[in-house]
Amino acid sequence: MWYNVREMKPVFHALSLIALLLPCTAAAQEAAPQQAPQPAKGGVVNRIAATVNGRPITASEVRMRLGPYFHELSLLYPQQGPRFNSELVKAKKEVLNDLIERELVLSEFETKGYLMKADQVEQEINRRILVGFNGDRDAFLDTLRKGGMSLSEYRESVRKEVTVQAMRASKYERDIPPTPDEIQQEYNTSKSDYRDITQDAVEYDKIFIPAVDQDNPEESPQERYAFACDLRNRLDSGSISFAEAARAYSRDAHAQDGGRWPSIKRRDLAVDFANVVFSVEPGQIFGPMADNYGFTIVRVREKHLAPAPPLSNPEVRQKMDDAVRRKQSEKRYREWVDRLRARAVIRTFI
């Protein structure tokens, strides 16, 4: 089974990875890591985030789309300072703009009587659960609940997305068939995006600093975080090696091995952690990342990526054909959407 990673709205789209590679700053050490905000007791009120020609976009849809961005940013900026807020605002604008565009297209085509089969929607939902939650349906449902969205609401949101994709294809992806050279070039460029990413594996070194030091329980989490930041700076400057730092300060099962962990499959990692680990190059250090237990600094050693499916696979070849056609039609599609936007009545409330 393989997936087009580009179609999964990667969590780092439009976000900067620079914080992964930079040392902690003094400002970062001023505040302790904060917990992600929790839904209010009694449930989340599903407000209207925007309307497009009277068609509502709910706040729960925005929250659900924004969730991966929030989790990744929380890893990158544990103290949630100004940089965290500015990146989150940018992500929120992008999410809302995507949802507005979706409603523009649906509004234009609603008179066409296009219907998406229920099993197609369920297949897409199952694909997202496998890729985004390592196949853990309970974790997926828990994320929905925390975002204040029911499964039926999410199913309707996915139905709209899949319908728009199909409608777009019917309107703008019927150009001159791509040449074999164009298909081969597209495959050479994007073949890695169609791998079964659940089969990827990674080797890394890790330092874990507990939020509470058993030898010094009076030391606050703020002080522990500041220590982790200082250690990261020392690692970057070369004043201490990763192995030395792990043996001296790390508190996990592989500390005495210099923090060296054996190869582990992506599907066996927490989703947020996997997204970060596989986004950086071997040899690079990132962190400290914060969770309820402490602070983690990681150096990626090697990534073992699953092979791309061959172009001889008919389904893969068709995907390449579709991708070339999409690129050819993108300019005209954008112009069409801009015309729809210009004559639409759009109101935003968040």
Coordinates of C-alpha atoms in Angstrom, one line a residue:
M1 CA 0.0 0.0 0.0
W2 CA 1.4 3.4 -0.9
Y3 CA 0.3 7.0 -0.3
N4 CA 0.9 10.4 -1.9
V5 CA 2.4 12.3 0.9
R6 CA 1.8 15.6 -0.8
E7 CA -1.9 15.1 -0.6
M8 CA -1.8 14.7 3.2
K9 CA -1.3 18.4 4.0
P10 CA 2.1 17.9 5.7
V11 CA 2.2 19.6 9.1
F12 CA 5.3 21.6 8.2
H13 CA 3.7 23.1 5.1
A14 CA 4.2 26.9 5.3
L15 CA 6.1 26.5 8.6
S16 CA 9.7 27.2 9.2
L17 CA 12.0 24.4 10.4
I18 CA 14.7 26.8 11.5
A19 CA 13.8 26.3 15.2
L20 CA 14.8 22.7 15.0
L21 CA 18.3 23.6 14.1
L22 CA 19.0 26.6 16.3
P23 CA 20.1 26.5 19.9
C24 CA 17.8 27.7 22.7
T25 CA 17.8 31.5 23.2
A26 CA 17.8 33.3 26.5
A27 CA 14.2 34.3 25.9
A28 CA 13.2 30.7 25.5
Q29 CA 14.6 29.9 28.9
E30 CA 12.5 32.6 30.6
A31 CA 9.3 30.6 30.6
A32 CA 8.4 27.0 31.5
P33 CA 6.8 24.8 28.8
Q34 CA 3.1 25.2 28.8
Q35 CA 0.4 22.6 28.4
A36 CA -1.7 22.7 25.3
P37 CA -5.1 24.3 26.0
Q38 CA -7.8 21.8 26.9
P39 CA -11.4 22.0 25.7
A40 CA -13.7 23.7 28.1
K41 CA -15.8 21.5 30.4
G42 CA -19.2 20.7 29.0
G43 CA -17.9 20.3 25.4
V44 CA -16.7 22.7 22.7
V45 CA -19.2 25.2 21.2
N46 CA -19.1 24.7 17.5
R47 CA -19.2 28.3 16.3
I48 CA -19.3 29.5 12.7
A49 CA -15.8 30.4 11.6
A50 CA -16.8 31.8 8.2
T51 CA -19.5 31.7 5.6
V52 CA -19.2 31.5 1.8
N53 CA -22.3 32.5 -0.1
G54 CA -24.2 31.6 3.1
R55 CA -22.5 28.2 3.4
P56 CA -21.0 27.8 6.9
I57 CA -17.5 26.7 7.8
T58 CA -17.5 25.6 11.4
A59 CA -14.8 26.3 14.0
S60 CA -14.5 22.6 14.7
E61 CA -13.4 22.1 11.0
V62 CA -10.7 24.8 11.5
R63 CA -9.6 23.2 14.8
M64 CA -9.4 19.8 13.2
R65 CA -7.3 21.1 10.3
L66 CA -5.1 23.2 12.6
G67 CA -4.5 20.3 15.1
P68 CA -1.3 18.9 13.4
Y69 CA 0.2 22.4 13.0
F70 CA -0.5 23.1 16.7
H71 CA 1.1 19.8 17.9
E72 CA 4.2 20.3 15.8
L73 CA 4.6 23.9 16.8
S74 CA 4.2 22.8 20.5
L75 CA 7.2 20.5 20.0
L76 CA 9.3 23.2 18.3
Y77 CA 8.4 26.0 20.7
P78 CA 7.6 24.4 24.1
Q79 CA 7.4 27.7 25.9
Q80 CA 4.8 29.0 23.3
G81 CA 6.3 32.5 22.9
P82 CA 5.8 35.1 20.1
R83 CA 7.3 32.9 17.4
F84 CA 4.9 30.1 18.3
N85 CA 2.0 32.5 18.1
S86 CA 3.0 34.1 14.8
E87 CA 3.5 30.7 13.1
L88 CA 0.1 29.5 14.5
V89 CA -1.6 32.6 13.1
K90 CA -0.1 32.0 9.7
A91 CA -1.2 28.3 9.8
K92 CA -4.7 29.3 10.8
K93 CA -5.0 31.8 7.9
E94 CA -3.9 29.1 5.5
V95 CA -6.3 26.5 6.9
L96 CA -9.2 29.0 6.7
N97 CA -8.3 30.0 3.2
D98 CA -8.3 26.4 2.1
L99 CA -11.7 25.8 3.6
I100 CA -13.1 29.0 1.9
E101 CA -11.8 27.8 -1.4
R102 CA -13.4 24.4 -0.9
E103 CA -16.8 26.0 -0.3
L104 CA -16.3 28.3 -3.3
V105 CA -15.9 25.3 -5.6
L106 CA -18.7 23.3 -3.9
S107 CA -21.0 26.3 -4.3
E108 CA -20.3 26.5 -8.0
F109 CA -20.9 22.8 -8.6
E110 CA -23.8 22.1 -6.2
T111 CA -26.3 22.3 -9.1
K112 CA -24.4 19.6 -11.0
G113 CA -25.8 16.9 -8.8
Y114 CA -22.4 15.3 -8.2
L115 CA -22.5 12.7 -5.5
M116 CA -19.6 11.0 -3.8
K117 CA -20.1 7.4 -2.9
A118 CA -20.0 6.6 0.8
D119 CA -17.4 3.9 0.4
Q120 CA -15.0 6.4 -1.3
V121 CA -15.3 8.7 1.7
E122 CA -14.7 5.8 4.1
Q123 CA -11.7 4.7 2.2
E124 CA -10.2 8.2 2.4
I125 CA -10.9 8.4 6.2
N126 CA -9.3 5.0 6.7
R127 CA -6.2 6.1 4.7
R128 CA -5.9 9.2 6.9
I129 CA -6.2 7.1 10.1
L130 CA -3.4 4.8 8.8
V131 CA -1.1 7.5 7.7
G132 CA -1.8 10.2 10.4
F133 CA -2.4 8.0 13.4
N134 CA -0.5 4.8 12.5
G135 CA -3.8 3.0 12.1
D136 CA -4.9 3.8 15.7
R137 CA -8.6 4.5 15.2
D138 CA -9.1 5.2 18.9
A139 CA -6.4 7.9 18.8
F140 CA -8.1 9.4 15.8
L141 CA -11.5 9.5 17.5
D142 CA -9.9 11.0 20.6
T143 CA -8.5 13.8 18.5
L144 CA -11.9 14.4 17.0
R145 CA -13.4 14.7 20.5
K146 CA -10.7 17.1 21.7
G147 CA -11.4 19.2 18.7
G148 CA -15.1 19.3 19.3
M149 CA -16.0 17.5 16.1
S150 CA -18.1 14.4 15.8
L151 CA -17.3 11.5 13.4
S152 CA -20.3 12.4 11.3
E153 CA -19.1 16.0 11.0
Y154 CA -15.7 14.9 10.1
R155 CA -17.1 12.4 7.5
E156 CA -19.0 15.3 5.9
S157 CA -15.8 17.4 5.9
V158 CA -13.9 14.6 4.1
R159 CA -16.8 14.1 1.7
K160 CA -16.6 17.8 0.7
E161 CA -12.8 17.6 0.2
V162 CA -13.0 14.4 -2.0
T163 CA -15.9 15.9 -4.0
V164 CA -13.9 19.1 -4.7
Q165 CA -11.0 17.0 -5.9
A166 CA -13.2 15.0 -8.2
M167 CA -15.0 18.2 -9.4
R168 CA -11.7 19.9 -10.1
A169 CA -10.5 16.9 -12.1
S170 CA -13.7 16.9 -14.2
K171 CA -13.3 20.7 -15.0
Y172 CA -9.6 21.2 -15.5
E173 CA -7.8 18.0 -15.9
R174 CA -8.8 17.0 -19.5
D175 CA -5.9 18.5 -21.4
I176 CA -3.6 16.9 -24.0
P177 CA -2.3 13.6 -22.6
P178 CA 1.2 13.9 -21.1
T179 CA 4.1 12.5 -23.1
P180 CA 6.1 9.5 -21.8
D181 CA 9.0 11.9 -21.1
E182 CA 6.7 14.2 -19.0
I183 CA 5.5 11.2 -17.0
Q184 CA 9.0 9.9 -16.4
Q185 CA 10.2 13.4 -15.3
E186 CA 7.2 13.7 -12.9
Y187 CA 8.0 10.2 -11.5
N188 CA 11.7 11.1 -11.0
T189 CA 10.7 14.3 -9.2
S190 CA 7.9 13.0 -6.9
K191 CA 8.3 9.2 -6.6
S192 CA 9.4 9.4 -3.0
D193 CA 6.1 11.0 -2.1
Y194 CA 4.3 7.8 -3.0
R195 CA 6.1 5.5 -0.6
D196 CA 4.5 3.5 2.2
I197 CA 5.9 5.9 4.8
T198 CA 4.7 3.5 7.6
Q199 CA 7.6 1.3 6.6
D200 CA 10.2 4.0 7.0
A201 CA 12.8 3.5 9.8
V202 CA 15.2 5.8 11.7
E203 CA 18.2 5.5 13.9
Y204 CA 18.8 8.4 16.4
D205 CA 20.6 9.4 19.5
K206 CA 18.5 10.8 22.4
I207 CA 18.9 12.7 25.6
F208 CA 16.0 12.7 28.0
I209 CA 16.0 15.3 30.8
P210 CA 13.1 14.5 33.3
A211 CA 10.9 17.4 34.4
V212 CA 11.6 16.3 38.0
D213 CA 15.1 15.4 39.1
Q214 CA 14.8 12.6 41.6
D215 CA 18.2 13.7 43.1
N216 CA 17.0 17.3 43.4
P217 CA 13.2 17.3 43.6
E218 CA 13.1 21.0 44.6
E219 CA 14.4 22.0 41.2
S220 CA 11.5 23.4 39.2
P221 CA 10.5 22.3 35.7
Q222 CA 11.5 25.8 34.5
E223 CA 15.0 25.2 35.8
R224 CA 15.1 21.8 34.2
Y225 CA 14.0 23.3 30.9
A226 CA 16.7 26.0 31.1
F227 CA 19.3 23.2 31.8
A228 CA 18.1 21.3 28.7
C229 CA 18.5 24.5 26.6
D230 CA 22.0 25.0 28.0
L231 CA 22.9 21.4 27.2
R232 CA 21.6 21.9 23.7
N233 CA 23.8 25.0 23.3
R234 CA 26.8 23.0 24.6
L235 CA 26.2 20.2 22.1
D236 CA 26.0 22.8 19.2
S237 CA 29.2 24.4 20.3
G238 CA 31.0 21.1 20.5
S239 CA 32.0 21.7 24.2
I240 CA 30.5 18.3 25.0
S241 CA 29.8 15.3 22.8
F242 CA 26.4 13.8 22.4
A243 CA 27.5 10.5 23.9
E244 CA 29.2 12.2 26.9
A245 CA 26.1 14.3 27.5
A246 CA 23.8 11.3 27.3
R247 CA 25.8 9.3 29.8
A248 CA 26.1 12.2 32.2
Y249 CA 22.6 13.6 32.1
S250 CA 20.1 11.4 30.2
R251 CA 17.6 9.3 32.1
D252 CA 16.3 6.6 29.8
A253 CA 17.1 3.0 28.9
H254 CA 19.9 3.9 26.5
A255 CA 21.7 6.6 28.4
Q256 CA 24.7 4.4 29.1
D257 CA 25.0 3.5 25.4
G258 CA 25.6 7.2 24.7
G259 CA 22.0 7.8 24.0
R260 CA 22.1 5.5 20.9
W261 CA 18.8 3.9 20.1
P262 CA 18.4 1.0 17.7
S263 CA 16.6 1.3 14.4
I264 CA 12.8 1.8 14.8
K265 CA 10.0 1.9 12.4
R266 CA 8.0 5.1 11.9
R267 CA 4.8 3.3 12.7
D268 CA 6.2 2.5 16.2
L269 CA 6.9 6.2 17.0
A270 CA 4.4 8.8 18.3
V271 CA 3.1 10.6 15.3
D272 CA 4.2 14.1 16.3
F273 CA 7.7 12.8 17.1
A274 CA 7.9 10.9 13.9
N275 CA 7.0 13.9 11.8
V276 CA 9.8 15.9 13.3
V277 CA 12.4 13.1 13.2
F278 CA 11.8 12.4 9.5
S279 CA 11.8 16.1 8.6
V280 CA 15.5 16.7 9.4
E281 CA 18.7 15.5 7.8
P282 CA 21.1 13.0 9.4
G283 CA 23.6 14.6 11.8
Q284 CA 21.3 17.4 12.8
I285 CA 20.2 18.0 16.4
F286 CA 16.9 19.3 17.5
G287 CA 15.1 20.1 20.7
P288 CA 14.6 20.3 23.6
M289 CA 11.1 19.1 22.9
A290 CA 8.7 19.1 25.9
D291 CA 6.0 16.7 27.1
N292 CA 4.4 15.9 30.4
Y293 CA 7.5 13.9 31.5
G294 CA 10.4 16.0 30.5
F295 CA 12.6 17.4 27.7
T296 CA 14.1 15.5 24.8
I297 CA 17.1 16.3 22.6
V298 CA 17.6 14.2 19.5
R299 CA 20.3 13.7 16.9
V300 CA 19.2 11.8 13.8
R301 CA 21.8 9.3 12.7
E302 CA 20.3 7.6 9.7
K303 CA 16.9 7.4 7.9
H304 CA 15.9 4.2 6.0
L305 CA 13.1 5.2 3.7
A306 CA 10.8 2.6 2.2
P307 CA 11.3 2.2 -1.6
A308 CA 9.1 4.1 -4.0
P309 CA 6.6 1.9 -6.0
P310 CA 7.8 1.3 -9.6
L311 CA 6.5 3.3 -12.5
S312 CA 5.5 0.0 -14.2
N313 CA 2.7 -0.2 -11.6
P314 CA -0.4 0.9 -13.6
E315 CA -1.8 2.7 -10.6
V316 CA 1.4 4.6 -10.1
R317 CA 1.6 5.5 -13.8
Q318 CA -1.9 6.8 -13.7
K319 CA -1.0 9.0 -10.6
M320 CA 1.9 10.5 -12.6
D321 CA -0.4 11.1 -15.5
D322 CA -2.9 12.9 -13.2
A323 CA -0.1 14.9 -11.5
V324 CA 1.2 16.2 -14.9
R325 CA -2.3 17.2 -15.9
R326 CA -2.9 19.0 -12.6
K327 CA 0.3 21.0 -13.1
Q328 CA -0.7 21.9 -16.6
S329 CA -4.2 23.0 -15.5
E330 CA -3.2 24.8 -12.2
K331 CA -2.9 28.2 -13.7
R332 CA -6.4 28.1 -15.3
Y333 CA -7.8 26.6 -12.1
R334 CA -6.3 29.4 -9.9
E335 CA -7.8 32.0 -12.3
W336 CA -11.2 30.3 -12.1
V337 CA -11.1 30.2 -8.3
D338 CA -10.1 33.9 -8.2
R339 CA -13.1 34.8 -10.3
L340 CA -15.3 32.8 -7.9
R341 CA -13.8 34.6 -4.9
A342 CA -14.3 38.0 -6.5
R343 CA -18.1 37.6 -6.9
A344 CA -18.7 35.6 -3.7
V345 CA -20.0 36.9 -0.4
I346 CA -17.3 35.8 2.2
R347 CA -17.5 36.6 5.8
T348 CA -15.0 35.5 8.5
F349 CA -15.7 35.5 12.2
I350 CA -12.4 34.3 13.7

